[in-house]
């Protein structure tokens, strides 16, 4: 069980780092180009960041969940990390 | 194309500079060297931006030798109002 917890925490932590990098670019975009497009993208990233911070909080405090539930959450978190990694790569082109 | 335009010109790190380059090419088609002088970026940076713009079908080139000239693609011309909406907010762009 502790492996799943560690992996989930690491994935959520990685998501926070990737989203911070994305927000850095998208905040700059919004500052230069004011539009619903750039604002929407920025807000999307900020909300996703809030989601991952909340997940991290749960992974740190609520580890008495059943193993199966935790494993599912871990996989979801890992998928999100993969998605964000790809998006960060594309955004930094 | 709209989503691609927004991402390539406004949603990525080099986006605003690519928008400036696209705008410059619309005013006068030119090659990478001439562009680098005009927008005051290094040749390698301009080269990278041109590759991204070409990959995303925002510009085309005529000629395939060292001095190939770039110009906006037909597809991007159909969405030029979006390009203008982005470019007019940037500093250092003459309209």
JSON list of C-alpha atoms in Angstrom, two decimals:
[
{"chain": "A", "resi": 1, "resn": "UNK", "atom": "CA", "xyz": [0.00, 0.00, 0.00]},
{"chain": "A", "resi": 2, "resn": "UNK", "atom": "CA", "xyz": [2.79, 2.42, 0.80]},
{"chain": "A", "resi": 3, "resn": "UNK", "atom": "CA", "xyz": [4.19, 2.13, -2.74]},
{"chain": "A", "resi": 4, "resn": "UNK", "atom": "CA", "xyz": [0.88, 3.24, -4.22]},
{"chain": "A", "resi": 5, "resn": "UNK", "atom": "CA", "xyz": [0.76, 6.14, -1.79]},
{"chain": "A", "resi": 6, "resn": "UNK", "atom": "CA", "xyz": [4.28, 7.23, -2.67]},
{"chain": "A", "resi": 7, "resn": "UNK", "atom": "CA", "xyz": [3.67, 6.99, -6.40]},
{"chain": "A", "resi": 8, "resn": "UNK", "atom": "CA", "xyz": [0.40, 8.91, -6.11]},
{"chain": "A", "resi": 9, "resn": "UNK", "atom": "CA", "xyz": [2.08, 11.62, -4.06]},
{"chain": "A", "resi": 10, "resn": "UNK", "atom": "CA", "xyz": [4.99, 11.84, -6.52]},
{"chain": "A", "resi": 11, "resn": "UNK", "atom": "CA", "xyz": [2.60, 12.04, -9.47]},
{"chain": "A", "resi": 12, "resn": "UNK", "atom": "CA", "xyz": [0.51, 14.76, -7.83]},
{"chain": "A", "resi": 13, "resn": "UNK", "atom": "CA", "xyz": [3.70, 16.60, -6.92]},
{"chain": "A", "resi": 14, "resn": "UNK", "atom": "CA", "xyz": [4.97, 16.32, -10.49]},
{"chain": "A", "resi": 15, "resn": "UNK", "atom": "CA", "xyz": [1.63, 17.65, -11.72]},
{"chain": "A", "resi": 16, "resn": "UNK", "atom": "CA", "xyz": [1.98, 20.69, -9.48]},
{"chain": "A", "resi": 17, "resn": "UNK", "atom": "CA", "xyz": [5.46, 21.40, -10.89]},
{"chain": "A", "resi": 18, "resn": "UNK", "atom": "CA", "xyz": [4.33, 20.94, -14.52]},
{"chain": "A", "resi": 19, "resn": "UNK", "atom": "CA", "xyz": [1.27, 23.10, -14.01]},
{"chain": "A", "resi": 20, "resn": "UNK", "atom": "CA", "xyz": [3.41, 25.84, -12.45]},
{"chain": "A", "resi": 21, "resn": "UNK", "atom": "CA", "xyz": [5.56, 25.78, -15.60]},
{"chain": "A", "resi": 22, "resn": "UNK", "atom": "CA", "xyz": [2.45, 25.94, -17.79]},
{"chain": "A", "resi": 23, "resn": "UNK", "atom": "CA", "xyz": [0.93, 28.76, -15.76]},
{"chain": "A", "resi": 24, "resn": "UNK", "atom": "CA", "xyz": [4.19, 30.68, -16.12]},
{"chain": "A", "resi": 25, "resn": "UNK", "atom": "CA", "xyz": [3.86, 30.60, -19.93]},
{"chain": "A", "resi": 26, "resn": "UNK", "atom": "CA", "xyz": [0.10, 31.10, -20.04]},
{"chain": "A", "resi": 27, "resn": "UNK", "atom": "CA", "xyz": [0.12, 34.01, -17.59]},
{"chain": "A", "resi": 28, "resn": "UNK", "atom": "CA", "xyz": [2.71, 35.66, -19.84]},
{"chain": "A", "resi": 29, "resn": "UNK", "atom": "CA", "xyz": [0.51, 34.96, -22.85]},
{"chain": "A", "resi": 30, "resn": "UNK", "atom": "CA", "xyz": [-2.50, 36.51, -21.14]},
{"chain": "A", "resi": 31, "resn": "UNK", "atom": "CA", "xyz": [-0.49, 39.56, -20.11]},
{"chain": "A", "resi": 32, "resn": "UNK", "atom": "CA", "xyz": [0.51, 40.20, -23.74]},
{"chain": "A", "resi": 33, "resn": "UNK", "atom": "CA", "xyz": [-2.65, 39.04, -25.49]},
{"chain": "A", "resi": 34, "resn": "UNK", "atom": "CA", "xyz": [-5.93, 39.70, -23.73]},
{"chain": "A", "resi": 35, "resn": "UNK", "atom": "CA", "xyz": [-8.63, 37.37, -25.03]},
{"chain": "A", "resi": 36, "resn": "UNK", "atom": "CA", "xyz": [-11.09, 34.78, -23.77]},
{"chain": "A", "resi": 37, "resn": "UNK", "atom": "CA", "xyz": [-8.82, 32.14, -25.30]},
{"chain": "A", "resi": 38, "resn": "UNK", "atom": "CA", "xyz": [-5.74, 33.06, -23.30]},
{"chain": "A", "resi": 39, "resn": "UNK", "atom": "CA", "xyz": [-7.75, 33.72, -20.15]},
{"chain": "A", "resi": 40, "resn": "UNK", "atom": "CA", "xyz": [-9.60, 30.41, -20.47]},
{"chain": "A", "resi": 41, "resn": "UNK", "atom": "CA", "xyz": [-6.37, 28.47, -20.88]},
{"chain": "A", "resi": 42, "resn": "UNK", "atom": "CA", "xyz": [-4.86, 30.17, -17.84]},
{"chain": "A", "resi": 43, "resn": "UNK", "atom": "CA", "xyz": [-7.93, 29.55, -15.66]},
{"chain": "A", "resi": 44, "resn": "UNK", "atom": "CA", "xyz": [-8.01, 25.93, -16.77]},
{"chain": "A", "resi": 45, "resn": "UNK", "atom": "CA", "xyz": [-4.43, 25.45, -15.56]},
{"chain": "A", "resi": 46, "resn": "UNK", "atom": "CA", "xyz": [-5.11, 27.23, -12.27]},
{"chain": "A", "resi": 47, "resn": "UNK", "atom": "CA", "xyz": [-8.12, 25.00, -11.55]},
{"chain": "A", "resi": 48, "resn": "UNK", "atom": "CA", "xyz": [-6.12, 21.89, -12.41]},
{"chain": "A", "resi": 49, "resn": "UNK", "atom": "CA", "xyz": [-3.43, 23.12, -10.03]},
{"chain": "A", "resi": 50, "resn": "UNK", "atom": "CA", "xyz": [-6.03, 23.49, -7.26]},
{"chain": "A", "resi": 51, "resn": "UNK", "atom": "CA", "xyz": [-7.22, 19.95, -8.00]},
{"chain": "A", "resi": 52, "resn": "UNK", "atom": "CA", "xyz": [-3.73, 18.51, -7.69]},
{"chain": "A", "resi": 53, "resn": "UNK", "atom": "CA", "xyz": [-2.96, 20.43, -4.50]},
{"chain": "A", "resi": 54, "resn": "UNK", "atom": "CA", "xyz": [-6.14, 19.03, -3.03]},
{"chain": "A", "resi": 55, "resn": "UNK", "atom": "CA", "xyz": [-5.19, 15.52, -4.18]},
{"chain": "A", "resi": 56, "resn": "UNK", "atom": "CA", "xyz": [-1.78, 15.94, -2.60]},
{"chain": "A", "resi": 57, "resn": "UNK", "atom": "CA", "xyz": [-3.45, 16.99, 0.64]},
{"chain": "A", "resi": 58, "resn": "UNK", "atom": "CA", "xyz": [-5.61, 13.85, 0.60]},
{"chain": "A", "resi": 59, "resn": "UNK", "atom": "CA", "xyz": [-2.65, 11.60, -0.19]},
{"chain": "A", "resi": 60, "resn": "UNK", "atom": "CA", "xyz": [-0.82, 13.01, 2.78]},
{"chain": "A", "resi": 61, "resn": "UNK", "atom": "CA", "xyz": [-3.67, 12.95, 5.29]},
{"chain": "A", "resi": 62, "resn": "UNK", "atom": "CA", "xyz": [-6.27, 10.37, 4.21]},
{"chain": "A", "resi": 63, "resn": "UNK", "atom": "CA", "xyz": [-4.17, 7.26, 3.64]},
{"chain": "A", "resi": 64, "resn": "UNK", "atom": "CA", "xyz": [-6.60, 4.95, 5.42]},
{"chain": "A", "resi": 65, "resn": "UNK", "atom": "CA", "xyz": [-8.50, 4.32, 2.17]},
{"chain": "A", "resi": 66, "resn": "UNK", "atom": "CA", "xyz": [-8.79, 0.77, 0.81]},
{"chain": "A", "resi": 67, "resn": "UNK", "atom": "CA", "xyz": [-5.87, -0.35, -1.37]},
{"chain": "A", "resi": 68, "resn": "UNK", "atom": "CA", "xyz": [-8.01, -0.80, -4.48]},
{"chain": "A", "resi": 69, "resn": "UNK", "atom": "CA", "xyz": [-9.34, 2.75, -4.27]},
{"chain": "A", "resi": 70, "resn": "UNK", "atom": "CA", "xyz": [-5.86, 4.13, -3.77]},
{"chain": "A", "resi": 71, "resn": "UNK", "atom": "CA", "xyz": [-4.47, 2.19, -6.71]},
{"chain": "A", "resi": 72, "resn": "UNK", "atom": "CA", "xyz": [-7.19, 3.59, -8.99]},
{"chain": "A", "resi": 73, "resn": "UNK", "atom": "CA", "xyz": [-6.43, 7.11, -7.85]},
{"chain": "A", "resi": 74, "resn": "UNK", "atom": "CA", "xyz": [-2.74, 6.48, -8.41]},
{"chain": "A", "resi": 75, "resn": "UNK", "atom": "CA", "xyz": [-3.35, 5.42, -12.03]},
{"chain": "A", "resi": 76, "resn": "UNK", "atom": "CA", "xyz": [-5.52, 8.47, -12.66]},
{"chain": "A", "resi": 77, "resn": "UNK", "atom": "CA", "xyz": [-2.82, 10.70, -11.23]},
{"chain": "A", "resi": 78, "resn": "UNK", "atom": "CA", "xyz": [-0.15, 9.03, -13.41]},
{"chain": "A", "resi": 79, "resn": "UNK", "atom": "CA", "xyz": [-2.22, 9.50, -16.55]},
{"chain": "A", "resi": 80, "resn": "UNK", "atom": "CA", "xyz": [-2.57, 13.16, -15.70]},
{"chain": "A", "resi": 81, "resn": "UNK", "atom": "CA", "xyz": [1.20, 13.45, -15.22]},
{"chain": "A", "resi": 82, "resn": "UNK", "atom": "CA", "xyz": [1.79, 11.95, -18.66]},
{"chain": "A", "resi": 83, "resn": "UNK", "atom": "CA", "xyz": [-0.74, 14.33, -20.23]},
{"chain": "A", "resi": 84, "resn": "UNK", "atom": "CA", "xyz": [0.75, 17.37, -18.51]},
{"chain": "A", "resi": 85, "resn": "UNK", "atom": "CA", "xyz": [4.31, 16.35, -19.41]},
{"chain": "A", "resi": 86, "resn": "UNK", "atom": "CA", "xyz": [3.37, 16.20, -23.08]},
{"chain": "A", "resi": 87, "resn": "UNK", "atom": "CA", "xyz": [1.48, 19.49, -22.92]},
{"chain": "A", "resi": 88, "resn": "UNK", "atom": "CA", "xyz": [4.39, 21.20, -21.17]},
{"chain": "A", "resi": 89, "resn": "UNK", "atom": "CA", "xyz": [6.76, 19.96, -23.87]},
{"chain": "A", "resi": 90, "resn": "UNK", "atom": "CA", "xyz": [4.48, 21.32, -26.60]},
{"chain": "A", "resi": 91, "resn": "UNK", "atom": "CA", "xyz": [3.96, 24.63, -24.80]},
{"chain": "A", "resi": 92, "resn": "UNK", "atom": "CA", "xyz": [7.68, 25.23, -24.37]},
{"chain": "A", "resi": 93, "resn": "UNK", "atom": "CA", "xyz": [8.37, 24.85, -28.10]},
{"chain": "B", "resi": 1, "resn": "UNK", "atom": "CA", "xyz": [-7.02, 25.88, -37.68]},
{"chain": "B", "resi": 2, "resn": "UNK", "atom": "CA", "xyz": [-8.40, 28.33, -35.11]},
{"chain": "B", "resi": 3, "resn": "UNK", "atom": "CA", "xyz": [-7.24, 26.23, -32.17]},
{"chain": "B", "resi": 4, "resn": "UNK", "atom": "CA", "xyz": [-3.86, 25.70, -33.83]},
{"chain": "B", "resi": 5, "resn": "UNK", "atom": "CA", "xyz": [-3.53, 29.45, -34.45]},
{"chain": "B", "resi": 6, "resn": "UNK", "atom": "CA", "xyz": [-4.25, 30.28, -30.83]},
{"chain": "B", "resi": 7, "resn": "UNK", "atom": "CA", "xyz": [-1.86, 27.66, -29.56]},
{"chain": "B", "resi": 8, "resn": "UNK", "atom": "CA", "xyz": [1.03, 28.45, -31.92]},
{"chain": "B", "resi": 9, "resn": "UNK", "atom": "CA", "xyz": [0.70, 32.23, -31.68]},
{"chain": "B", "resi": 10, "resn": "UNK", "atom": "CA", "xyz": [-0.64, 32.78, -28.16]},
{"chain": "B", "resi": 11, "resn": "UNK", "atom": "CA", "xyz": [-0.50, 29.64, -26.07]},
{"chain": "B", "resi": 12, "resn": "UNK", "atom": "CA", "xyz": [3.16, 28.71, -26.22]},
{"chain": "B", "resi": 13, "resn": "UNK", "atom": "CA", "xyz": [6.37, 30.24, -24.99]},
{"chain": "B", "resi": 14, "resn": "UNK", "atom": "CA", "xyz": [7.51, 31.57, -28.35]},
{"chain": "B", "resi": 15, "resn": "UNK", "atom": "CA", "xyz": [3.98, 32.43, -29.44]},
{"chain": "B", "resi": 16, "resn": "UNK", "atom": "CA", "xyz": [4.10, 36.24, -29.44]},
{"chain": "B", "resi": 17, "resn": "UNK", "atom": "CA", "xyz": [7.39, 36.28, -31.40]},
{"chain": "B", "resi": 18, "resn": "UNK", "atom": "CA", "xyz": [5.92, 33.88, -33.92]},
{"chain": "B", "resi": 19, "resn": "UNK", "atom": "CA", "xyz": [2.95, 36.22, -34.28]},
{"chain": "B", "resi": 20, "resn": "UNK", "atom": "CA", "xyz": [5.37, 39.09, -34.97]},
{"chain": "B", "resi": 21, "resn": "UNK", "atom": "CA", "xyz": [7.17, 37.00, -37.59]},
{"chain": "B", "resi": 22, "resn": "UNK", "atom": "CA", "xyz": [3.93, 36.00, -39.29]},
{"chain": "B", "resi": 23, "resn": "UNK", "atom": "CA", "xyz": [2.84, 39.64, -39.38]},
{"chain": "B", "resi": 24, "resn": "UNK", "atom": "CA", "xyz": [6.20, 40.68, -40.84]},
{"chain": "B", "resi": 25, "resn": "UNK", "atom": "CA", "xyz": [5.93, 38.01, -43.54]},
{"chain": "B", "resi": 26, "resn": "UNK", "atom": "CA", "xyz": [2.49, 39.25, -44.44]},
{"chain": "B", "resi": 27, "resn": "UNK", "atom": "CA", "xyz": [3.81, 42.77, -44.97]},
{"chain": "B", "resi": 28, "resn": "UNK", "atom": "CA", "xyz": [6.73, 41.44, -47.02]},
{"chain": "B", "resi": 29, "resn": "UNK", "atom": "CA", "xyz": [7.74, 37.83, -47.74]},
{"chain": "B", "resi": 30, "resn": "UNK", "atom": "CA", "xyz": [11.40, 37.30, -46.91]},
{"chain": "B", "resi": 31, "resn": "UNK", "atom": "CA", "xyz": [13.98, 34.72, -45.86]},
{"chain": "B", "resi": 32, "resn": "UNK", "atom": "CA", "xyz": [15.20, 33.75, -42.38]},
{"chain": "B", "resi": 33, "resn": "UNK", "atom": "CA", "xyz": [18.19, 36.09, -42.41]},
{"chain": "B", "resi": 34, "resn": "UNK", "atom": "CA", "xyz": [16.17, 39.12, -43.38]},
{"chain": "B", "resi": 35, "resn": "UNK", "atom": "CA", "xyz": [13.57, 38.28, -40.75]},
{"chain": "B", "resi": 36, "resn": "UNK", "atom": "CA", "xyz": [16.21, 37.95, -38.01]},
{"chain": "B", "resi": 37, "resn": "UNK", "atom": "CA", "xyz": [17.45, 41.45, -38.82]},
{"chain": "B", "resi": 38, "resn": "UNK", "atom": "CA", "xyz": [13.93, 42.89, -38.95]},
{"chain": "B", "resi": 39, "resn": "UNK", "atom": "CA", "xyz": [12.64, 41.51, -35.64]},
{"chain": "B", "resi": 40, "resn": "UNK", "atom": "CA", "xyz": [16.02, 41.60, -33.87]},
{"chain": "B", "resi": 41, "resn": "UNK", "atom": "CA", "xyz": [16.13, 37.94, -32.86]},
{"chain": "B", "resi": 42, "resn": "UNK", "atom": "CA", "xyz": [19.00, 35.52, -33.43]},
{"chain": "B", "resi": 43, "resn": "UNK", "atom": "CA", "xyz": [19.04, 33.52, -36.65]},
{"chain": "B", "resi": 44, "resn": "UNK", "atom": "CA", "xyz": [18.66, 30.23, -34.75]},
{"chain": "B", "resi": 45, "resn": "UNK", "atom": "CA", "xyz": [15.62, 31.51, -32.86]},
{"chain": "B", "resi": 46, "resn": "UNK", "atom": "CA", "xyz": [13.99, 32.71, -36.07]},
{"chain": "B", "resi": 47, "resn": "UNK", "atom": "CA", "xyz": [14.86, 29.40, -37.71]},
{"chain": "B", "resi": 48, "resn": "UNK", "atom": "CA", "xyz": [13.10, 27.50, -34.90]},
{"chain": "B", "resi": 49, "resn": "UNK", "atom": "CA", "xyz": [10.01, 29.72, -35.05]},
{"chain": "B", "resi": 50, "resn": "UNK", "atom": "CA", "xyz": [9.81, 29.36, -38.84]},
{"chain": "B", "resi": 51, "resn": "UNK", "atom": "CA", "xyz": [10.00, 25.56, -38.51]},
{"chain": "B", "resi": 52, "resn": "UNK", "atom": "CA", "xyz": [7.12, 25.58, -36.01]},
{"chain": "B", "resi": 53, "resn": "UNK", "atom": "CA", "xyz": [5.06, 27.93, -38.20]},
{"chain": "B", "resi": 54, "resn": "UNK", "atom": "CA", "xyz": [5.70, 25.77, -41.26]},
{"chain": "B", "resi": 55, "resn": "UNK", "atom": "CA", "xyz": [4.91, 22.50, -39.40]},
{"chain": "B", "resi": 56, "resn": "UNK", "atom": "CA", "xyz": [1.57, 23.97, -38.41]},
{"chain": "B", "resi": 57, "resn": "UNK", "atom": "CA", "xyz": [0.83, 25.14, -41.94]},
{"chain": "B", "resi": 58, "resn": "UNK", "atom": "CA", "xyz": [0.86, 28.83, -41.10]},
{"chain": "B", "resi": 59, "resn": "UNK", "atom": "CA", "xyz": [3.57, 29.67, -43.61]},
{"chain": "B", "resi": 60, "resn": "UNK", "atom": "CA", "xyz": [4.86, 28.21, -46.84]},
{"chain": "B", "resi": 61, "resn": "UNK", "atom": "CA", "xyz": [8.17, 28.69, -48.55]},
{"chain": "B", "resi": 62, "resn": "UNK", "atom": "CA", "xyz": [9.10, 29.25, -52.14]},
{"chain": "B", "resi": 63, "resn": "UNK", "atom": "CA", "xyz": [12.42, 27.87, -53.32]},
{"chain": "B", "resi": 64, "resn": "UNK", "atom": "CA", "xyz": [14.39, 25.24, -51.47]},
{"chain": "B", "resi": 65, "resn": "UNK", "atom": "CA", "xyz": [17.89, 26.62, -51.37]},
{"chain": "B", "resi": 66, "resn": "UNK", "atom": "CA", "xyz": [19.61, 28.59, -48.61]},
{"chain": "B", "resi": 67, "resn": "UNK", "atom": "CA", "xyz": [17.70, 31.78, -49.13]},
{"chain": "B", "resi": 68, "resn": "UNK", "atom": "CA", "xyz": [14.18, 30.39, -49.31]},
{"chain": "B", "resi": 69, "resn": "UNK", "atom": "CA", "xyz": [11.49, 32.99, -48.93]},
{"chain": "B", "resi": 70, "resn": "UNK", "atom": "CA", "xyz": [8.58, 32.52, -46.54]},
{"chain": "B", "resi": 71, "resn": "UNK", "atom": "CA", "xyz": [5.07, 33.85, -46.76]},
{"chain": "B", "resi": 72, "resn": "UNK", "atom": "CA", "xyz": [1.73, 33.24, -45.00]},
{"chain": "B", "resi": 73, "resn": "UNK", "atom": "CA", "xyz": [-0.12, 30.12, -46.14]},
{"chain": "B", "resi": 74, "resn": "UNK", "atom": "CA", "xyz": [-3.48, 30.21, -47.87]},
{"chain": "B", "resi": 75, "resn": "UNK", "atom": "CA", "xyz": [-5.08, 28.50, -44.87]},
{"chain": "B", "resi": 76, "resn": "UNK", "atom": "CA", "xyz": [-3.92, 31.12, -42.40]},
{"chain": "B", "resi": 77, "resn": "UNK", "atom": "CA", "xyz": [-5.14, 33.87, -44.72]},
{"chain": "B", "resi": 78, "resn": "UNK", "atom": "CA", "xyz": [-8.68, 32.54, -44.27]},
{"chain": "B", "resi": 79, "resn": "UNK", "atom": "CA", "xyz": [-8.28, 33.18, -40.55]},
{"chain": "B", "resi": 80, "resn": "UNK", "atom": "CA", "xyz": [-6.39, 36.42, -40.80]},
{"chain": "B", "resi": 81, "resn": "UNK", "atom": "CA", "xyz": [-8.84, 38.28, -38.56]},
{"chain": "B", "resi": 82, "resn": "UNK", "atom": "CA", "xyz": [-7.73, 36.01, -35.70]},
{"chain": "B", "resi": 83, "resn": "UNK", "atom": "CA", "xyz": [-4.08, 36.74, -36.49]},
{"chain": "B", "resi": 84, "resn": "UNK", "atom": "CA", "xyz": [-4.82, 40.47, -36.47]},
{"chain": "B", "resi": 85, "resn": "UNK", "atom": "CA", "xyz": [-6.68, 40.19, -33.16]},
{"chain": "B", "resi": 86, "resn": "UNK", "atom": "CA", "xyz": [-3.56, 38.64, -31.63]},
{"chain": "B", "resi": 87, "resn": "UNK", "atom": "CA", "xyz": [-0.97, 40.84, -33.33]},
{"chain": "B", "resi": 88, "resn": "UNK", "atom": "CA", "xyz": [-2.61, 44.21, -32.64]},
{"chain": "B", "resi": 89, "resn": "UNK", "atom": "CA", "xyz": [-2.07, 43.70, -28.90]},
{"chain": "B", "resi": 90, "resn": "UNK", "atom": "CA", "xyz": [1.67, 43.07, -29.19]},
{"chain": "B", "resi": 91, "resn": "UNK", "atom": "CA", "xyz": [4.33, 45.69, -28.60]},
{"chain": "B", "resi": 92, "resn": "UNK", "atom": "CA", "xyz": [6.69, 46.60, -31.36]},
{"chain": "B", "resi": 93, "resn": "UNK", "atom": "CA", "xyz": [4.43, 45.73, -34.25]},
{"chain": "B", "resi": 94, "resn": "UNK", "atom": "CA", "xyz": [3.65, 48.31, -36.87]},
{"chain": "B", "resi": 95, "resn": "UNK", "atom": "CA", "xyz": [0.22, 47.90, -38.42]}
]
